[in-house]
XYZ file of N, CA and C in Angstrom:
396
model
N 0.901 -2.910 48.906
C 0.766 -3.758 47.741
C 1.891 -4.803 47.800
N 1.521 -6.043 47.550
C 2.503 -7.120 47.635
C 3.423 -7.131 46.412
N 4.532 -7.808 46.551
C 5.521 -7.909 45.470
C 4.920 -8.596 44.253
N 4.104 -9.602 44.464
C 3.460 -10.315 43.360
C 2.579 -9.384 42.542
N 1.789 -8.562 43.224
C 0.904 -7.627 42.519
C 1.712 -6.597 41.731
N 2.826 -6.129 42.309
C 3.669 -5.167 41.598
C 4.262 -5.790 40.330
N 4.758 -7.004 40.443
C 5.337 -7.702 39.288
C 4.263 -7.932 38.222
N 3.084 -8.349 38.655
C 1.977 -8.576 37.726
C 1.576 -7.281 37.028
N 1.468 -6.193 37.778
C 1.101 -4.899 37.208
C 2.133 -4.429 36.184
N 3.408 -4.526 36.516
C 4.477 -4.111 35.592
C 4.534 -5.028 34.370
N 4.249 -6.298 34.545
C 4.234 -7.236 33.410
C 3.107 -6.899 32.444
N 1.935 -6.623 32.991
C 0.789 -6.250 32.149
C 1.066 -4.935 31.426
N 1.629 -3.958 32.141
C 1.961 -2.672 31.506
C 2.992 -2.876 30.394
N 3.976 -3.726 30.630
C 4.985 -4.019 29.607
C 4.383 -4.689 28.388
N 3.450 -5.625 28.603
C 2.779 -6.296 27.484
C 1.925 -5.324 26.672
N 1.218 -4.439 27.354
C 0.396 -3.445 26.654
C 1.279 -2.515 25.832
N 2.394 -2.079 26.404
C 3.334 -1.223 25.675
C 3.924 -1.953 24.475
N 4.307 -3.205 24.645
C 4.863 -3.991 23.538
C 3.832 -4.177 22.429
N 2.579 -4.424 22.806
C 1.511 -4.575 21.816
C 1.279 -3.273 21.061
N 1.294 -2.142 21.768
C 1.108 -0.834 21.121
C 2.245 -0.551 20.140
N 3.477 -0.860 20.526
C 4.621 -0.654 19.631
C 4.496 -1.559 18.411
N 4.109 -2.821 18.606
C 3.927 -3.750 17.490
C 2.877 -3.240 16.512
N 1.711 -2.825 17.012
C 0.634 -2.333 16.143
C 1.080 -1.089 15.382
N 1.783 -0.181 16.050
C 2.265 1.023 15.374
C 3.230 0.667 14.243
N 4.209 -0.182 14.536
C 5.198 -0.525 13.515
C 4.555 -1.315 12.377
N 3.676 -2.204 12.679
C 3.064 -3.064 11.655
C 2.089 -2.306 10.753
N 1.307 -1.381 11.301
C 0.219 -0.790 10.521
C 0.319 0.714 10.274
N 1.127 1.441 11.029
C 1.161 2.898 10.875
C 2.536 3.451 10.506
N 3.597 2.721 10.752
C 4.947 3.168 10.419
C 5.146 3.053 8.908
N 5.586 4.132 8.268
C 5.828 4.115 6.826
C 7.182 3.453 6.599
N 7.145 2.240 6.057
C 8.349 1.453 5.824
C 9.158 2.028 4.656
N 8.455 2.508 3.644
C 9.123 3.079 2.480
C 8.153 3.923 1.686
N 8.696 4.767 0.841
C 7.846 5.507 -0.097
C 8.599 5.644 -1.400
N 7.847 5.900 -2.455
C 8.475 5.972 -3.766
C 7.488 6.381 -4.828
N 7.931 6.223 -6.071
C 7.128 6.606 -7.227
C 7.084 5.425 -8.184
N 5.917 5.135 -8.702
C 5.735 4.106 -9.727
C 5.035 4.749 -10.908
N 5.432 4.342 -12.105
C 4.808 4.850 -13.325
C 4.377 3.680 -14.190
N 3.259 3.836 -14.851
C 2.760 2.795 -15.733
C 1.358 3.123 -16.185
N 0.755 2.180 -16.880
C -0.603 2.367 -17.388
C -1.609 1.930 -16.333
N -2.534 2.810 -16.017
C -3.578 2.482 -15.039
C -4.547 1.511 -15.696
N -4.508 0.279 -15.249
C -5.286 -0.778 -15.864
C -6.674 -0.891 -15.254
N -6.766 -0.702 -13.949
C -8.029 -0.915 -13.247
C -8.067 -0.034 -12.013
N -9.238 0.509 -11.735
C -9.424 1.274 -10.500
C -10.856 1.079 -10.047
N -11.040 0.535 -8.833
C -12.380 0.194 -8.358
C -12.613 0.676 -6.937
N -13.875 0.762 -6.584
C -14.327 1.090 -5.233
C -15.078 -0.137 -4.751
N -14.491 -0.892 -3.794
C -15.106 -2.160 -3.416
C -14.898 -2.470 -1.948
N -15.654 -3.453 -1.469
C -15.538 -3.917 -0.102
C -16.884 -4.297 0.468
N -16.873 -5.177 1.464
C -18.110 -5.600 2.114
C -18.488 -4.655 3.249
N -17.584 -4.445 4.192
C -17.864 -3.584 5.335
C -17.265 -2.205 5.103
N -15.963 -2.162 4.814
C -15.282 -0.909 4.521
C -15.057 -0.829 3.018
N -15.663 0.140 2.380
C -15.457 0.361 0.947
C -14.139 1.106 0.771
N -13.253 0.554 -0.047
C -11.956 1.174 -0.287
C -11.687 1.260 -1.781
N -10.802 2.158 -2.155
C -10.398 2.326 -3.542
C -9.167 1.462 -3.799
N -9.253 0.609 -4.809
C -8.162 -0.309 -5.149
C -7.818 -0.132 -6.621
N -6.527 -0.145 -6.934
C -6.099 0.041 -8.308
C -5.005 -0.914 -8.714
N -4.791 -0.978 -10.026
C -3.741 -1.829 -10.599
C -3.036 -1.051 -11.693
N -1.725 -1.006 -11.580
C -0.868 -0.307 -12.532
C -0.034 -1.358 -13.269
N 0.001 -1.261 -14.590
C 0.809 -2.179 -15.395
C 2.071 -1.440 -15.818
N 3.217 -1.997 -15.449
C 4.502 -1.414 -15.812
C 5.161 -2.321 -16.840
N 5.365 -1.804 -18.044
C 6.036 -2.581 -19.085
C 7.534 -2.448 -18.896
N 8.239 -3.523 -19.137
C 9.683 -3.491 -18.989
C 10.322 -4.589 -19.810
N 11.622 -4.572 -19.855
C 12.360 -5.587 -20.593
C 12.947 -6.603 -19.628
N 12.830 -7.849 -20.003
C 13.475 -8.914 -19.260
C 14.755 -9.243 -20.021
N 15.874 -9.079 -19.377
C 17.162 -9.257 -20.039
C 17.408 -10.687 -20.483
N 18.318 -10.839 -21.427
C 18.655 -12.165 -21.928
C 19.550 -12.884 -20.912
N 19.483 -14.178 -20.948
C 20.297 -15.005 -20.067
C 21.476 -15.522 -20.886
N 22.712 -15.096 -20.591
C 23.872 -15.454 -21.415
C 24.118 -16.960 -21.525
N 23.910 -17.714 -20.467
C 24.216 -19.148 -20.479
C 23.282 -19.935 -21.388
N 22.023 -19.515 -21.442
C 21.057 -20.263 -22.252
C 20.894 -19.676 -23.648
N 21.477 -18.515 -23.874
C 21.367 -17.902 -25.198
C 20.004 -17.302 -25.462
N 19.220 -17.050 -24.396
C 17.897 -16.472 -24.564
C 17.968 -15.026 -25.030
N 16.862 -14.528 -25.546
C 16.806 -13.147 -26.016
C 15.989 -12.311 -25.052
N 16.153 -11.017 -25.158
C 15.394 -10.102 -24.310
C 13.927 -10.107 -24.732
N 13.052 -10.086 -23.767
C 11.615 -10.063 -24.038
C 10.966 -8.954 -23.239
N 9.780 -8.563 -23.668
C 9.014 -7.560 -22.932
C 8.183 -8.279 -21.877
N 8.224 -7.752 -20.659
C 7.505 -8.363 -19.552
C 6.736 -7.281 -18.805
N 5.550 -7.609 -18.352
C 4.745 -6.655 -17.593
C 4.877 -6.924 -16.105
N 4.911 -5.853 -15.337
C 4.914 -5.940 -13.886
C 3.625 -5.301 -13.393
N 2.980 -5.953 -12.442
C 1.721 -5.453 -11.910
C 1.978 -4.850 -10.538
N 1.493 -3.638 -10.334
C 1.602 -2.939 -9.058
C 0.190 -2.711 -8.539
N -0.203 -3.469 -7.526
C -1.520 -3.303 -6.903
C -1.386 -2.308 -5.763
N -2.365 -1.414 -5.650
C -2.298 -0.372 -4.633
C -3.678 -0.001 -4.140
N -3.715 0.681 -3.004
C -4.944 1.236 -2.437
C -4.813 2.749 -2.393
N -5.953 3.421 -2.304
C -5.971 4.881 -2.169
C -6.887 5.221 -1.007
N -6.374 5.990 -0.043
C -7.161 6.372 1.124
C -7.819 7.737 0.944
N -7.217 8.614 0.146
C -7.714 9.973 -0.059
C -8.757 9.990 -1.185
N -9.960 10.463 -0.874
C -11.050 10.447 -1.855
C -10.801 11.373 -3.043
N -10.125 12.492 -2.842
C -9.810 13.402 -3.955
C -8.881 12.734 -4.956
N -7.845 12.058 -4.466
C -6.914 11.339 -5.347
C -7.663 10.224 -6.069
N -8.544 9.530 -5.363
C -9.322 8.440 -5.970
C -10.223 8.960 -7.086
N -10.871 10.097 -6.879
C -11.734 10.656 -7.919
C -10.942 11.040 -9.163
N -9.729 11.556 -8.992
C -8.882 11.866 -10.142
C -8.473 10.586 -10.878
N -8.130 9.547 -10.127
C -7.717 8.293 -10.752
C -8.868 7.596 -11.473
N -10.100 7.811 -11.030
C -11.263 7.217 -11.701
C -11.349 7.671 -13.161
N -10.843 8.856 -13.452
C -10.897 9.396 -14.812
C -9.634 9.103 -15.621
N -8.710 8.316 -15.076
C -7.410 8.098 -15.727
C -7.209 6.687 -16.262
N -8.256 5.882 -16.334
C -8.090 4.506 -16.799
C -7.554 4.481 -18.226
N -6.534 3.677 -18.440
C -5.915 3.560 -19.759
C -4.832 4.588 -20.028
N -4.640 5.523 -19.126
C -3.615 6.551 -19.298
C -2.357 6.162 -18.528
N -1.243 6.741 -18.926
C 0.006 6.523 -18.207
C 0.065 7.513 -17.054
N 0.229 6.978 -15.855
C 0.245 7.820 -14.662
C 1.536 7.581 -13.884
N 1.935 8.602 -13.155
C 3.068 8.512 -12.250
C 2.517 8.788 -10.853
N 2.643 7.806 -9.958
C 2.002 7.870 -8.651
C 3.027 7.815 -7.529
N 2.814 8.634 -6.506
C 3.637 8.567 -5.295
C 2.888 7.698 -4.289
N 3.614 6.774 -3.649
C 2.975 5.859 -2.705
C 3.779 5.745 -1.426
N 3.093 5.259 -0.392
C 3.717 4.912 0.886
C 3.528 3.418 1.090
N 4.579 2.768 1.567
C 4.525 1.331 1.796
C 4.499 1.055 3.298
N 3.501 0.286 3.714
C 3.354 -0.118 5.109
C 3.658 -1.614 5.218
N 3.931 -2.096 6.412
C 4.220 -3.514 6.614
C 2.951 -4.355 6.673
N 1.817 -3.728 6.923
C 0.544 -4.437 6.985
C -0.582 -3.563 6.482
N -1.640 -4.191 6.019
C -2.800 -3.463 5.505
C -3.881 -3.377 6.579
N -4.578 -2.251 6.602
C -5.729 -2.072 7.492
C -6.985 -2.082 6.637
N -8.061 -2.728 7.079
C -9.248 -2.854 6.235
C -9.882 -1.519 5.846
N -9.797 -0.500 6.679
C -10.395 0.792 6.347
C -9.454 1.671 5.525
N -8.192 1.292 5.396
C -7.239 2.051 4.586
C -7.094 1.437 3.195
N -7.411 0.156 3.062
C -7.323 -0.526 1.780
C -6.812 -1.941 1.947
N -6.881 -2.703 0.874
C -6.487 -4.105 0.922
C -4.988 -4.305 0.686
N -4.305 -3.293 0.206
C -2.892 -3.423 -0.161
C -1.985 -2.749 0.864
N -0.711 -3.148 0.853
C 0.296 -2.527 1.714
C 0.825 -1.234 1.106
N 0.606 -1.041 -0.194
C 1.032 0.182 -0.877
C -0.172 1.116 -0.989
N -0.041 2.333 -0.441
C -1.134 3.300 -0.445
C -0.679 4.536 -1.207
N -1.368 4.824 -2.316
C -1.045 5.993 -3.132
C -1.601 7.227 -2.449
N -0.746 8.264 -2.307
C -1.194 9.486 -1.649
C -1.237 10.692 -2.577
N -0.621 10.606 -3.771
C -0.763 11.703 -4.722
C -0.396 11.263 -6.128
N -0.943 11.999 -7.098
C -0.657 11.772 -8.505
C 0.370 12.797 -8.933
N 1.475 12.326 -9.492
C 2.527 13.248 -9.928
C 2.256 13.738 -11.344
N 1.922 12.823 -12.250
C 1.623 13.237 -13.627
C 0.705 12.228 -14.295
N -0.005 12.718 -15.321
C -0.878 11.885 -16.131
C -0.618 12.242 -17.586
N -0.349 11.230 -18.409
C -0.157 11.454 -19.848
C -1.076 10.539 -20.615
N -1.582 11.038 -21.721
C -2.470 10.270 -22.578
C -1.614 9.533 -23.621
N -1.885 8.230 -23.827
C -1.108 7.505 -24.826
C -1.361 8.078 -26.230
N -0.312 8.050 -27.023
C -0.432 8.623 -28.379
C -0.813 7.594 -29.386
């Protein structure tokens, strides 16, 4: 085998390995995980080719006052959009609309169409409380 063919073969192998590492880090490596709590505003099953479960959590919070402008504290909502890959978790969330839920999620650097449209994927429900 000539030197050119060896260099070409090793270059192709290196590119394939680099591509595999990139795909793993971008779509399968768990960048972070955590817990979010708030009111489950919306939960749907949608998609053209891959049907996925998508949800929206509303987190109420306070926006602090700005000392220089003399502004006052106000209530502000934060929206947390997420996907659910596990059908059992999705079925439980379908019955929780309007309730306060605490959800554990995993954060990925990229979304896969068959896993959901969001980078945040909920994998379990920690608690559900009914508003009083």
